[in-house]
Short mmCIF file of C-alpha atoms and ligand atoms in Angstrom, two decimals:
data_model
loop_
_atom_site.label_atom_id
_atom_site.label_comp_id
_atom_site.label_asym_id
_atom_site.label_seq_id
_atom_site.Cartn_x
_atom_site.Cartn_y
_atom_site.Cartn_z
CA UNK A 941 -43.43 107.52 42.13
CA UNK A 942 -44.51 104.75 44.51
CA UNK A 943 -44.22 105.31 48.27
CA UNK A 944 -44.94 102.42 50.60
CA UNK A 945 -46.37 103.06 54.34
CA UNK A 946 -46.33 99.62 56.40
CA UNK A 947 -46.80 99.72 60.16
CA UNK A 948 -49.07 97.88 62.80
CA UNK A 949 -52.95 98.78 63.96
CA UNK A 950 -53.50 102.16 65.23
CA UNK A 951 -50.09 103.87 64.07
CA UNK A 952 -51.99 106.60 62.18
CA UNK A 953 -50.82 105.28 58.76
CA UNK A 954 -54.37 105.63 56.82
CA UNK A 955 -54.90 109.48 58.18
CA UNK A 956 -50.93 110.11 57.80
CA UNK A 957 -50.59 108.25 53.85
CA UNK A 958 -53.58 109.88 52.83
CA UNK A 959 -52.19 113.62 53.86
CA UNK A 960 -48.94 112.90 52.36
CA UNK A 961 -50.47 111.92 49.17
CA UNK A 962 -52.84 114.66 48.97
CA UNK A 963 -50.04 117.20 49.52
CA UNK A 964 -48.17 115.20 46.65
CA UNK A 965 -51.30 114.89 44.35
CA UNK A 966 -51.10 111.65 43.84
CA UNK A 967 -53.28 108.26 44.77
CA UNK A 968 -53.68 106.84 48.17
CA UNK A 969 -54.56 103.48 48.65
CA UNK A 970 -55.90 101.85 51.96
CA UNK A 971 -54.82 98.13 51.58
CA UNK A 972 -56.53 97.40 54.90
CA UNK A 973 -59.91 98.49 53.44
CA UNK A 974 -59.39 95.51 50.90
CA UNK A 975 -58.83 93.24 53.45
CA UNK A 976 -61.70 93.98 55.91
CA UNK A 977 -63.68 94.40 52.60
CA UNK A 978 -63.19 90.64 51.54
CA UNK A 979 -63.07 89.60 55.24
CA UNK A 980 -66.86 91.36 55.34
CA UNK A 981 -67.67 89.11 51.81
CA UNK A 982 -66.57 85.66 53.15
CA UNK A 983 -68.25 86.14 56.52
CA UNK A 984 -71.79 86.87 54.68
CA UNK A 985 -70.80 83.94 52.26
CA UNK A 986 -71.71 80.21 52.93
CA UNK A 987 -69.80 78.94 50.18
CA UNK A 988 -66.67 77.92 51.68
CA UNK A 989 -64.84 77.68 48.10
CA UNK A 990 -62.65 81.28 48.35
CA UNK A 991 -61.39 81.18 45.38
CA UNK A 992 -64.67 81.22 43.14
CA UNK A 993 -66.32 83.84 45.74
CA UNK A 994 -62.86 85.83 45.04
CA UNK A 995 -62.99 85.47 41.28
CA UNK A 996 -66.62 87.27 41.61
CA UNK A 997 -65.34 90.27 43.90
CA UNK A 998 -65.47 93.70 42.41
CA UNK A 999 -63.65 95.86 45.35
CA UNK A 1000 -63.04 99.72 43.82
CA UNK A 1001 -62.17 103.29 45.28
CA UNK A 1002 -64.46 106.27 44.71
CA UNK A 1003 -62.90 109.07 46.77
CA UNK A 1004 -62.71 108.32 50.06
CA UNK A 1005 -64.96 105.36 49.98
CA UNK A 1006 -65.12 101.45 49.14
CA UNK A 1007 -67.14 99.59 46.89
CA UNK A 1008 -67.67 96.06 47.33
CA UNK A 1009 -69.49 94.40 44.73
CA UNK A 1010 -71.12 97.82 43.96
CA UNK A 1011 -72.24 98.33 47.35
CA UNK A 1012 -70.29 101.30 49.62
CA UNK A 1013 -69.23 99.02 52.58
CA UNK A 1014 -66.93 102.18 54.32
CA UNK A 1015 -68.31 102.21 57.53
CA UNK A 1016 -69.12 98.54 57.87
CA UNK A 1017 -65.65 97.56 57.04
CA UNK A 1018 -64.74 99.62 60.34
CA UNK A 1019 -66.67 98.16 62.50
CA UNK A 1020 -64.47 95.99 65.40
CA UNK A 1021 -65.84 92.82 64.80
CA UNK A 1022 -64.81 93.27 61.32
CA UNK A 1023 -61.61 94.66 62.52
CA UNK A 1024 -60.20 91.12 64.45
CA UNK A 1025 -62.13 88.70 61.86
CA UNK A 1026 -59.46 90.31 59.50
CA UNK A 1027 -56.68 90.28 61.19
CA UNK A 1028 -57.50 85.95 61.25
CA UNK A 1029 -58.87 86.33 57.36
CA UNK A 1030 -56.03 88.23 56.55
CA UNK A 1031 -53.43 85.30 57.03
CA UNK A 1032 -55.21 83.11 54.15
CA UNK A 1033 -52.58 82.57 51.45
CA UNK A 1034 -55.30 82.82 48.49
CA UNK A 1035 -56.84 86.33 49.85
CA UNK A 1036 -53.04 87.64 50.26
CA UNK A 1037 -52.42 86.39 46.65
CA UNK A 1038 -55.61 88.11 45.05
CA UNK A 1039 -55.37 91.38 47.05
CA UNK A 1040 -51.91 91.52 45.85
CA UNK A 1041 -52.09 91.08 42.79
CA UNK A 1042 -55.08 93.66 42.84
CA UNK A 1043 -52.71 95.81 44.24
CA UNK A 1044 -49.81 95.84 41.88
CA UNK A 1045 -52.20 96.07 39.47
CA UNK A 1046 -53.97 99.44 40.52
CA UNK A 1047 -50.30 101.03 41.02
CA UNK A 1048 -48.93 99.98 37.84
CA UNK A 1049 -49.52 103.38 36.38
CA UNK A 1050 -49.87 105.73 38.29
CA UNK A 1051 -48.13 107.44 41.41
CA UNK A 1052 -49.52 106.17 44.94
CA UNK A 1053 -49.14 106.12 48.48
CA UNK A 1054 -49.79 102.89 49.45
CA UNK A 1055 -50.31 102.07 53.14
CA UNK A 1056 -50.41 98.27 54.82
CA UNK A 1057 -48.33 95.35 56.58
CA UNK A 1058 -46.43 94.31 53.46
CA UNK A 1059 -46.03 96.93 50.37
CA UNK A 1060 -42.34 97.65 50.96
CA UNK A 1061 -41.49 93.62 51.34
CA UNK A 1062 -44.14 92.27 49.44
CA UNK A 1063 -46.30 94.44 46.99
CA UNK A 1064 -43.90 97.16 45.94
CA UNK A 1065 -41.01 95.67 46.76
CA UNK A 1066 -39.36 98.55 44.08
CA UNK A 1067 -40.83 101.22 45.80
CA UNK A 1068 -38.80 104.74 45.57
CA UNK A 1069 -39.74 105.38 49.10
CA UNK A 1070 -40.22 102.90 52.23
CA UNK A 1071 -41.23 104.04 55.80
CA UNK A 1072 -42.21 101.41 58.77
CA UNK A 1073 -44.59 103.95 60.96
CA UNK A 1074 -45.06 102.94 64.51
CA UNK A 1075 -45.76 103.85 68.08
CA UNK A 1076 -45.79 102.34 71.40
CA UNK A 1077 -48.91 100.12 71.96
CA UNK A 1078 -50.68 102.45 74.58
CA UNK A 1079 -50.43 105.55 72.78
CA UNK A 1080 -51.58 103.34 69.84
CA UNK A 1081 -54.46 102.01 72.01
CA UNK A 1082 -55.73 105.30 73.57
CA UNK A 1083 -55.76 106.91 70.15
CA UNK A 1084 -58.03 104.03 68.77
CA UNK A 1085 -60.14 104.10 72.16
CA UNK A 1086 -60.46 108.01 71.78
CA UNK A 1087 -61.51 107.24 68.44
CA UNK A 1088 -64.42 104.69 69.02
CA UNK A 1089 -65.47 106.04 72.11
CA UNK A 1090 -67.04 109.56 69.95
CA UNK A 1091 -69.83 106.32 68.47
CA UNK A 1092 -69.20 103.83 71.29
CA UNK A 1093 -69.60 105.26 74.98
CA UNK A 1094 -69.37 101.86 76.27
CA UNK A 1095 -65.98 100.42 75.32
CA UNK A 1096 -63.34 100.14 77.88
CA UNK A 1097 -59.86 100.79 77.56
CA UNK A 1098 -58.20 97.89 78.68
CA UNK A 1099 -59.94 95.71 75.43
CA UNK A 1100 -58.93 98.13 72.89
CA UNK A 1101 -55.49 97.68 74.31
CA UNK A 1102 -55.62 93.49 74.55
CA UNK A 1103 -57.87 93.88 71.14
CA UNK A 1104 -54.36 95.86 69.48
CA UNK A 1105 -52.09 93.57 71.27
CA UNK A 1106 -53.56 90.20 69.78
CA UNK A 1107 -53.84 92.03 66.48
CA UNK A 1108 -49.98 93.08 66.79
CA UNK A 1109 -49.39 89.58 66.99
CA UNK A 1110 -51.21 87.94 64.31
CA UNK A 1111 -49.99 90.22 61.71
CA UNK A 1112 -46.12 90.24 63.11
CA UNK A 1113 -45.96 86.39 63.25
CA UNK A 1114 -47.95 85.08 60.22
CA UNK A 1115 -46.51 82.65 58.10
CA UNK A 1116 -47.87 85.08 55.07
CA UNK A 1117 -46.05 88.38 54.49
CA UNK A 1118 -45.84 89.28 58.06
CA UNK A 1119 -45.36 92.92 58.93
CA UNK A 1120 -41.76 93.62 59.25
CA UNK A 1121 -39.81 96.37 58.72
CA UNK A 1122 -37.73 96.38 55.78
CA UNK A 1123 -33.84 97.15 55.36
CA UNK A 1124 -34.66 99.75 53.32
CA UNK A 1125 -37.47 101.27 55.12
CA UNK A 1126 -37.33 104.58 57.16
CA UNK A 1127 -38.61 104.13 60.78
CA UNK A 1128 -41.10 106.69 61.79
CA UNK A 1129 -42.07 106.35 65.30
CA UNK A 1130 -45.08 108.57 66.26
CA UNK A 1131 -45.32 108.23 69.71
CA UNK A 1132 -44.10 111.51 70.52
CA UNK A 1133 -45.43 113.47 67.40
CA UNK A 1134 -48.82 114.84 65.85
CA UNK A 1135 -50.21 114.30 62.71
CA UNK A 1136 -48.49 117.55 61.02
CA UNK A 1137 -45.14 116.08 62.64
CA UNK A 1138 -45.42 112.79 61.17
CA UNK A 1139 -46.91 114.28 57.55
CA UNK A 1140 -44.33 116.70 57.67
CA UNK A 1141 -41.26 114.34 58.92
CA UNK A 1142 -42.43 111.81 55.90
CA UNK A 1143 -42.64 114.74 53.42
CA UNK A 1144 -38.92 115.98 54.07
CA UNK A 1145 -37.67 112.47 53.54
CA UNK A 1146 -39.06 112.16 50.03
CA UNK A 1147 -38.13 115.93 49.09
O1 LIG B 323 -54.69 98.62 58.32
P1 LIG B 323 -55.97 97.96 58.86
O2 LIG B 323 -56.02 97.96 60.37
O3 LIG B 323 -57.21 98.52 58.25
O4 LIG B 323 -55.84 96.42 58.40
C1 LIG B 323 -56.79 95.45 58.79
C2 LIG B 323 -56.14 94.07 58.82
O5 LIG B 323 -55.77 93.70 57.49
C3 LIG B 323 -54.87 93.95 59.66
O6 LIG B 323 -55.12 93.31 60.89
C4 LIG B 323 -53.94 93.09 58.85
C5 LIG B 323 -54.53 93.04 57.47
N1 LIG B 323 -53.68 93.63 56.44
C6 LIG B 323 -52.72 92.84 55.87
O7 LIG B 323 -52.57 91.69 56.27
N2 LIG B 323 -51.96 93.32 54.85
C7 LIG B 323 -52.11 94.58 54.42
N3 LIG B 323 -51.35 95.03 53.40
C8 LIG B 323 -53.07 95.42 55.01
C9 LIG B 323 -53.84 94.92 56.04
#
């Protein structure tokens, strides 16, 4: 079975794909992590030829963390700096081709939860299940600024919220595989729901 989560920044879609897969015992994969992972790679890189630095990546999942090049780069990769170099990296047709490929790849045989911009349009396009998870911008913002402020007492609301608008942006009108919400896709908005909501909402669709 191959389920597909899409949705923009801050919509809960790692915490919420990665519940609903554990409660359906099957793999979850973070297709952001790959992106902020190469996005990390390139920035440390001089070499400005992407496609031999991508040909020498190793990205892999243990558990709940990510290798890159055998190093775990899990917390790094969250960082926001990382965060809005991505969201510029992440419109480069060469890293969307290698990530996706890398993608179908790791879901050809087994059953996943996959959760990004573009799995139901783009990366499993045949996916048995679709849902486009959202929420309205400030909710999406104060949940992101709650989040950061527990490491970062100095961050201010109002650039989390421009930070998620400029984001919402870039990855809604790339010329790439922008995030869009597919015909077939259930719309899941989370504005007005918790985490067990959401899980639970998701779960009854696919049962
Ligand atoms: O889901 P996230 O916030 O960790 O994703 C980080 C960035 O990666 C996001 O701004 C857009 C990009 N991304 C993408 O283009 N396609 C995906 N399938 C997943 C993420």
């Amino acid at each position: 079975m191959k389920i597909a989560i899409d949705g923009p920044a801050g919509s809960g879609k790692s915490t919420i794909a990665k519940e609903v897969a554990s409660r359906l015992g099957i793999t979850y994969i973070d297709t952001g992590a790959m992106y902020r992972a190469i996005t990390l790679k390139l920035l440390n890189e001089n070499e400005k030829d992407f496609e031999k630095i991508l040909k020498d990546t190793k990205i892999e999942f243990k558990e709940d963390f990510i290798f890159l090049d055998g190093k775990d780069v899990s917390s790094e990769i969250r960082k926001n700096e990382i965060s809005n170099k991505t969201s510029e990296m992440s419109k480069n047709p060469l890293i969307r081709e290698y990530l996706v490929e890398m993608q179908r790849h790791i879901a050809e045989n087994i059953d996943v939860v996959m959760e990004g911009r573009d799995i139901g349009s783009v990366v499993l396009k045949d996916a048995e299940h679709k849902f486009f998870l959202t929420a309205d911008v400030e909710v999406r913002a104060r949940r992101r600024f709650n989040q950061l402020l527990e490491k970062n007492k100095d961050i201010e609301f109002e650039t989390v919220l421009e930070d998620l608008k400029k984001r919402d942006y870039n990855d809604t009108h790339r010329k790439n595989s922008p995030l869009i919400q597919t015909d077939d896709a259930i719309l899941i908005d989370s504005s007005n729901l918790n985490l067990e909501e959401t899980v639970n909402k998701i779960l009854e669709y696919i049962r």
